Coordinates of C-alpha atoms in Angstrom, one line a residue:
M1 CA 130.9 91.4 66.1
S2 CA 129.3 89.3 69.2
R3 CA 126.1 90.7 71.0
E4 CA 124.3 88.3 73.6
Y5 CA 120.8 89.0 74.9
T6 CA 119.4 87.9 78.5
Q7 CA 116.0 86.6 79.5
F8 CA 114.4 89.9 80.6
V9 CA 114.5 91.1 76.5
G10 CA 112.0 91.0 73.9
D11 CA 111.0 92.5 70.8
K12 CA 110.5 95.9 72.2
E13 CA 113.9 95.6 74.2
K14 CA 115.6 94.6 71.3
A15 CA 114.1 97.6 69.2
L16 CA 115.0 100.1 71.7
L17 CA 119.1 98.8 72.4
D18 CA 118.5 99.4 68.5
A19 CA 117.3 102.6 68.7
L20 CA 120.5 103.4 70.7
A21 CA 123.1 102.0 68.8
D22 CA 121.6 103.8 66.0
K23 CA 124.1 107.0 64.9
N24 CA 121.2 108.4 63.2
S25 CA 118.8 109.0 66.4
S26 CA 118.6 112.5 67.0
V27 CA 119.3 113.4 70.7
D28 CA 115.2 113.6 72.0
S29 CA 114.7 110.5 70.2
Y30 CA 117.8 108.6 72.2
R31 CA 116.6 110.6 75.8
Q32 CA 113.5 108.6 74.9
S33 CA 115.0 105.4 74.0
M34 CA 116.9 105.2 77.5
Y35 CA 113.6 106.5 79.4
Q36 CA 112.1 103.3 78.1
L37 CA 114.4 101.4 78.9
G38 CA 114.2 102.4 82.7
E39 CA 111.3 101.8 82.7
C40 CA 111.5 98.0 81.2
L41 CA 114.6 97.3 83.3
G42 CA 112.1 98.9 86.3
S43 CA 109.8 96.5 85.6
V44 CA 112.3 93.5 85.7
V45 CA 113.5 95.1 89.1
L46 CA 109.8 94.7 90.7
S47 CA 109.5 91.5 89.7
Q48 CA 113.4 90.2 91.8
I49 CA 112.5 92.1 94.8
S50 CA 110.6 90.3 97.3
S51 CA 106.8 91.7 97.6
N52 CA 107.0 92.6 101.5
S53 CA 110.0 94.7 100.6
D54 CA 109.6 98.1 102.3
S55 CA 112.5 100.3 101.5
T56 CA 114.2 100.2 98.1
Y57 CA 117.4 103.2 98.1
L58 CA 118.2 103.8 93.5
A59 CA 121.4 105.3 93.0
C60 CA 122.6 106.8 89.9
T61 CA 124.9 109.2 88.0
A62 CA 123.9 112.1 86.6
E63 CA 123.9 111.8 83.3
D64 CA 121.4 108.9 83.4
A65 CA 119.0 110.8 86.2
D66 CA 116.3 112.3 83.9
F67 CA 116.7 109.6 81.3
L68 CA 117.4 106.0 82.4
A69 CA 117.3 106.4 86.4
K70 CA 113.9 108.0 85.9
G71 CA 111.8 105.2 83.8
I72 CA 113.3 102.7 86.5
L73 CA 111.8 104.9 89.5
R74 CA 108.4 105.8 87.6
R75 CA 107.9 101.1 87.6
L76 CA 109.3 101.3 91.2
E77 CA 107.5 104.0 92.7
S78 CA 104.1 102.6 91.0
T79 CA 103.8 100.2 93.4
S80 CA 104.0 101.3 97.3
A81 CA 107.1 101.0 97.8
K82 CA 109.2 103.6 99.8
V83 CA 112.2 104.7 97.6
T84 CA 115.4 107.1 98.4
F85 CA 117.1 108.2 95.4
A86 CA 120.7 109.9 94.9
C87 CA 122.5 111.0 92.2
F88 CA 126.2 110.8 91.5
W89 CA 128.0 113.6 89.5
N90 CA 131.4 111.7 88.6
K91 CA 134.9 112.7 87.1
R92 CA 135.7 109.3 84.5
F93 CA 139.7 109.3 83.8
K94 CA 143.0 107.6 83.1
P95 CA 145.6 107.8 85.8
F96 CA 148.5 108.2 84.2
G97 CA 147.7 107.9 81.1
I98 CA 147.0 104.2 80.9
S99 CA 144.2 102.8 79.3
D100 CA 143.5 100.0 81.4
L101 CA 143.3 102.2 84.8
Q102 CA 139.9 103.9 85.1
A103 CA 139.2 106.0 88.0
A104 CA 136.0 107.9 88.9
P105 CA 135.9 110.1 92.1
I106 CA 132.7 112.4 92.9
L107 CA 132.3 115.3 92.4
K108 CA 129.3 115.8 93.9
R109 CA 126.3 114.5 95.5
Y110 CA 122.4 114.6 96.2
L111 CA 121.3 112.2 99.3
E112 CA 117.8 112.4 100.0
P113 CA 117.6 111.2 103.5
S114 CA 117.2 107.3 104.2
D115 CA 116.8 105.0 107.0
D116 CA 120.7 103.1 108.0
Q117 CA 119.1 99.8 106.5
V118 CA 116.8 99.0 103.5
D119 CA 115.7 96.0 101.8
N120 CA 117.0 97.1 98.1
L121 CA 120.1 98.8 96.7
I122 CA 119.6 99.7 93.1
I123 CA 123.2 101.0 91.2
V124 CA 122.0 101.9 87.9
K125 CA 124.3 102.9 84.8
S126 CA 123.7 103.5 81.1
I127 CA 126.8 101.0 80.5
I128 CA 128.9 99.0 82.7
S129 CA 132.6 99.2 80.9
G130 CA 134.8 98.4 83.2
A131 CA 133.0 99.3 86.2
C132 CA 134.7 101.9 87.8
V133 CA 132.1 104.4 88.3
V134 CA 129.6 101.3 89.2
R135 CA 132.1 100.3 92.5
T136 CA 132.8 104.3 93.3
N137 CA 128.9 104.9 93.7
L138 CA 128.6 101.5 95.8
I139 CA 131.3 102.1 98.0
D140 CA 130.2 105.5 98.8
T141 CA 126.3 104.3 98.6
I142 CA 126.8 101.7 101.4
T143 CA 129.4 103.6 103.9
R144 CA 125.8 104.9 104.5
V145 CA 123.0 102.6 104.1
T146 CA 123.0 98.1 104.9
P147 CA 121.4 97.0 102.4
Q148 CA 119.9 93.2 102.4
Q149 CA 120.6 92.9 98.4
I150 CA 122.0 94.7 95.6
F151 CA 121.1 95.3 92.4
I152 CA 123.1 96.2 89.3
V153 CA 120.8 97.5 86.6
A154 CA 122.4 98.8 82.9
P155 CA 121.1 98.1 79.9
V156 CA 124.5 96.9 78.6
I157 CA 127.9 95.8 80.0
Y158 CA 130.8 94.8 78.3
K159 CA 132.5 91.0 79.0
G160 CA 134.1 90.5 81.9
A161 CA 132.2 93.5 83.9
E162 CA 130.6 91.3 86.9
E163 CA 134.1 89.8 87.5
R164 CA 135.8 93.3 87.5
L165 CA 133.0 94.4 89.7
R166 CA 133.5 92.1 92.5
K167 CA 136.9 92.2 92.7
G168 CA 136.6 95.0 94.4
F169 CA 133.9 93.9 97.5
S170 CA 134.4 91.4 100.5
K171 CA 132.4 88.4 99.5
E172 CA 129.7 89.9 102.2
V173 CA 128.5 92.4 100.4
Y174 CA 129.4 90.6 96.4
N175 CA 127.3 87.7 97.8
K176 CA 124.2 90.4 97.7
F177 CA 124.8 91.5 93.9
H178 CA 122.2 90.9 91.5
Y179 CA 122.9 91.2 87.8
I180 CA 120.0 93.1 85.9
Y181 CA 121.0 94.0 81.8
L182 CA 120.0 93.5 78.7
A183 CA 122.3 92.8 76.4
E184 CA 126.4 91.7 77.2
D185 CA 128.8 92.7 74.5
D186 CA 132.4 91.8 73.8
I187 CA 134.1 94.0 71.5
K188 CA 135.7 97.7 71.6
S189 CA 136.8 100.2 69.6
P190 CA 140.4 101.4 69.6
E191 CA 139.2 104.7 71.6
G192 CA 137.7 101.9 74.0
I193 CA 134.1 102.5 73.0
I194 CA 132.1 99.3 73.2
I195 CA 130.6 98.2 69.9
P196 CA 127.5 98.1 69.8
G197 CA 127.4 99.1 73.6
I198 CA 124.7 102.6 73.0
G199 CA 125.8 104.1 70.1
G200 CA 129.3 105.9 71.4
E201 CA 129.9 107.9 74.1
V202 CA 126.7 108.9 76.4
Y203 CA 127.2 111.9 77.5
D204 CA 127.5 113.2 74.0
R205 CA 124.3 111.1 72.6
L206 CA 122.1 112.3 75.7
G207 CA 123.0 116.2 74.2
F208 CA 125.2 117.2 77.4
G209 CA 128.3 117.8 74.4
S210 CA 130.9 116.9 77.3
Q211 CA 131.4 114.7 80.9
D212 CA 132.4 118.5 82.0
D213 CA 129.5 119.7 80.5
K214 CA 127.2 117.1 82.3
N215 CA 129.0 117.8 85.8
R216 CA 128.2 121.3 85.2
S217 CA 124.5 120.6 85.5
T218 CA 121.9 119.5 87.1
P219 CA 119.1 116.5 86.6
D220 CA 115.5 118.0 86.6
L221 CA 114.9 115.0 88.3
V222 CA 117.1 116.2 90.8
K223 CA 115.9 119.6 91.0
K224 CA 111.8 117.9 91.6
R225 CA 112.5 115.9 94.0
R226 CA 114.3 118.6 96.4
L227 CA 111.9 120.7 96.1
A228 CA 109.1 118.1 97.0
I229 CA 111.5 117.0 99.6
S230 CA 111.8 120.7 101.3
Q231 CA 108.2 121.3 100.7
R232 CA 107.3 118.4 102.5
Q233 CA 110.0 119.2 105.2
S234 CA 108.1 123.0 105.2
I235 CA 105.2 121.8 106.1
L236 CA 106.7 119.1 108.7
R237 CA 108.3 121.9 110.0
S238 CA 105.2 123.6 110.6
S239 CA 102.6 121.3 111.8
T240 CA 105.2 121.1 114.3
N241 CA 106.7 124.2 115.3
D242 CA 103.9 126.8 114.5
R243 CA 101.8 127.7 117.3
Y244 CA 98.2 130.0 116.9
V245 CA 97.0 132.4 119.1
V246 CA 93.4 132.5 119.5
K247 CA 90.2 133.2 120.9
H248 CA 89.3 131.4 124.5
P249 CA 86.3 131.9 127.4
D250 CA 88.9 133.2 129.5
G251 CA 91.0 135.2 127.5
W252 CA 93.5 134.3 124.2
A253 CA 95.0 130.7 124.6
V254 CA 98.1 128.8 122.4
K255 CA 97.6 125.9 121.1
R256 CA 100.0 124.0 118.6
S257 CA 97.1 123.7 116.1
H258 CA 93.6 126.2 115.6
Q259 CA 91.9 122.7 116.5
E260 CA 93.8 121.2 119.4
Q261 CA 92.9 122.5 123.4
A262 CA 95.1 124.7 124.7
I263 CA 98.6 124.8 126.0
E264 CA 98.9 128.2 127.7
V265 CA 95.4 130.8 127.9
F266 CA 96.4 134.3 128.8
D267 CA 94.0 137.8 130.1
T268 CA 95.3 139.4 126.8
Q269 CA 96.0 138.5 122.8
L270 CA 99.1 140.4 123.3
K271 CA 100.6 138.5 126.1
A272 CA 99.0 135.2 124.4
E273 CA 101.4 135.9 121.4
I274 CA 104.7 137.3 122.8
R275 CA 104.8 133.6 124.6
A276 CA 103.6 132.1 121.2
K277 CA 106.6 133.7 119.5
E278 CA 109.4 132.6 122.9
I279 CA 108.2 129.0 122.0
V280 CA 108.4 128.9 118.1
S281 CA 111.9 130.4 118.5
S282 CA 112.6 128.3 120.9
L283 CA 111.5 125.5 118.9
G284 CA 114.0 126.6 116.2
S285 CA 111.7 128.3 113.5
G286 CA 108.3 128.7 112.6
E287 CA 104.9 130.1 111.8
V288 CA 102.6 132.6 115.0
I289 CA 99.3 132.7 113.6
V290 CA 97.3 134.6 115.0
Q291 CA 93.4 134.6 115.1
G292 CA 91.8 138.3 114.9
S293 CA 88.5 139.3 117.5
N294 CA 86.6 138.9 114.2
G295 CA 87.3 135.0 114.6
R296 CA 89.3 135.4 111.3
W297 CA 93.0 134.8 110.8
S298 CA 94.1 138.2 110.5
D299 CA 98.4 137.9 110.8
S300 CA 101.6 135.3 110.9
N301 CA 104.6 135.8 111.5
T302 CA 107.5 134.2 111.0
V303 CA 110.2 133.7 114.0
A304 CA 113.8 132.7 114.5
P305 CA 115.5 130.7 116.3
V306 CA 116.6 131.6 119.4
K307 CA 120.6 132.9 119.5
L308 CA 122.5 131.8 122.1
S309 CA 125.1 134.3 122.8

């Protein structure tokens, strides 16, 4: 058995890699070790990217989201850099039963809004062997975003993985590759498991049970980030589309914000409210917030978008 460590490895990283390789490690211990390795790798990524980078796009597999990728994200987001996140549910299999031929189609995706151009693209995988998952997710990602640099990040890779991955891309793309990994192994079991690798099949070690079980679940990280984006969009939509009906010296005013100047003034509250609803509906939905005669906000109406016949 031969394992080569990279320049990014110290005593802490070796201990965490040993914990992954230990067959007696519990699921909780394994997950925590993977998360901590993510933090270590995130620190390395930060040391490699330009200090004036404005945008970073991180893509991972579903099984890595709550552990390895979460650790990397925590380090990246500790800086002021903008980080966009993507998650892929891959189904890895061997077409026609040929052991040296692997495919990993994407069953579903979680994609956050991103600019077309990003400074750094980070592709995360717990272990890279045949590189088919990394290749699939990278090809899919660069159809949407154009990165200046591409970081391939994993705790462990199998010897020759870099060359196998490079063959799937044009020179223009692979010249952007930067590999960040902690160890390289060169032995596989008859079943194709890298030794010591990450201690076996990642789905089982992380507690998913099987690849299909993993693909039926949604990572907590995805749920939390999806909710946060939804809340931000709701706030943005509210600040853009909502209208306020407020008391005015000349009657009742319609405003974008209760602190802004009136955009229209009416002699009755009802007329102002009707006009506010017309505006919000034409903008694509929002809220009409009405101020009572006593100055307090007394009513709020959700307005649906206007229907086109």
